[in-house]
Amino acid sequence: FGQQPERERRFFKEDGTPLLMNTGKWPFSVDDDGTNITVDLALPKFLDSAQINADVQPTYVRVSAKKNTFQLVLPAEVLADASSAQRSGTTGHLVLTCPKMHPLV
């Protein structure tokens, strides 16, 4: 087949809305408890934490590790500056906790 040029990755549609992307095929779950949106991403256990880049925006999250990218549109707007990320040393899971901009009380 020879050398084929690498396909350009598009993160957004033409109208600016983010696309769902999971090139690493990592299992994930999303939980909305009314005040926080929690994204649990099952990254490989032996992946070095220094190679992981997590970016939280008000409407989506993006996690990059090596050549793989995970991007998810969130079900509600979140406060990106108040969000936190924790990585489990035993399982390798990355848990992003994002407080909602308009929580349900």
Coordinates of C-alpha atoms in Angstrom, one line a residue:
F1 CA 0.0 0.0 0.0
G2 CA 3.0 2.3 0.5
Q3 CA 3.1 5.5 2.5
Q4 CA -0.2 7.1 2.9
P5 CA -0.5 10.7 4.2
E6 CA -1.9 10.8 7.8
R7 CA -5.5 11.9 7.8
E8 CA -6.2 15.4 9.1
R9 CA -8.1 15.2 12.4
R10 CA -11.1 17.6 12.7
F11 CA -12.2 18.4 16.2
F12 CA -15.1 20.6 15.2
K13 CA -17.9 20.6 12.6
E14 CA -18.2 23.5 10.1
D15 CA -20.6 25.3 12.4
G16 CA -18.2 25.2 15.3
T17 CA -19.8 22.4 17.4
P18 CA -17.3 19.8 18.8
L19 CA -17.3 16.3 17.4
L20 CA -17.3 13.2 19.5
M21 CA -13.9 11.4 19.1
N22 CA -12.4 8.4 20.8
T23 CA -9.4 7.3 18.7
G24 CA -7.9 5.2 21.5
K25 CA -11.2 3.3 21.9
W26 CA -11.0 3.9 25.7
P27 CA -14.1 2.9 27.8
F28 CA -15.7 5.9 29.5
S29 CA -18.7 6.8 31.6
V30 CA -20.5 10.2 32.2
D31 CA -22.4 10.9 35.4
D32 CA -24.5 14.0 36.1
D33 CA -25.5 14.4 39.8
G34 CA -27.2 17.8 39.4
T35 CA -24.2 19.9 40.6
N36 CA -21.2 18.1 38.9
I37 CA -20.6 16.3 35.7
T38 CA -18.1 13.4 36.2
V39 CA -16.3 11.8 33.3
D40 CA -14.5 8.6 34.1
L41 CA -12.0 7.6 31.3
A42 CA -10.3 4.2 31.5
L43 CA -6.8 5.0 30.3
P44 CA -4.2 2.2 30.0
K45 CA -2.7 1.5 33.4
F46 CA 0.9 1.7 32.4
L47 CA 0.5 5.0 30.4
D48 CA 2.7 7.7 32.0
S49 CA 0.7 10.5 33.5
A50 CA 3.2 13.1 32.1
Q51 CA 2.0 12.0 28.6
I52 CA -1.7 12.9 29.3
N53 CA -3.1 16.3 28.4
A54 CA -6.6 17.0 29.7
D55 CA -8.4 20.2 28.5
V56 CA -11.8 21.1 29.9
Q57 CA -13.9 23.7 28.0
P58 CA -17.4 24.9 29.0
T59 CA -19.1 22.6 26.5
Y60 CA -16.7 19.7 25.9
V61 CA -13.6 17.9 27.3
R62 CA -10.6 16.7 25.4
V63 CA -7.9 14.2 26.6
S64 CA -4.8 13.5 24.5
A65 CA -2.3 10.8 25.2
K66 CA 0.4 9.8 22.8
K67 CA -1.3 9.8 19.3
N68 CA -4.8 9.1 20.7
T69 CA -7.5 11.7 21.4
F70 CA -10.7 11.5 23.3
Q71 CA -13.2 14.4 22.9
L72 CA -16.7 14.4 24.4
V73 CA -19.5 17.0 24.3
L74 CA -20.8 17.5 27.8
P75 CA -24.6 17.4 28.5
A76 CA -24.5 20.8 30.2
E77 CA -22.2 23.9 30.4
V78 CA -19.5 23.6 33.1
L79 CA -17.1 25.9 34.9
A80 CA -13.8 25.0 33.3
D81 CA -11.6 26.9 35.8
A82 CA -13.1 25.0 38.8
S83 CA -12.8 21.6 37.2
S84 CA -10.4 19.0 38.6
A85 CA -8.7 15.8 37.3
Q86 CA -7.5 12.8 39.3
R87 CA -5.7 9.7 38.1
S88 CA -5.9 6.4 39.8
G89 CA -2.4 4.8 40.4
T90 CA -3.9 1.3 40.6
T91 CA -6.4 1.2 37.7
G92 CA -5.1 4.1 35.5
H93 CA -8.6 5.7 35.3
L94 CA -8.7 9.4 34.8
V95 CA -11.7 11.1 36.5
L96 CA -12.6 14.6 35.5
T97 CA -15.0 16.4 37.9
C98 CA -16.6 19.5 36.3
P99 CA -19.0 21.7 38.3
K100 CA -22.1 22.8 36.3
M101 CA -22.5 26.4 35.5
H102 CA -26.2 26.2 36.4
P103 CA -26.6 23.4 39.0
L104 CA -30.0 21.9 39.8
V105 CA -30.8 22.7 43.4

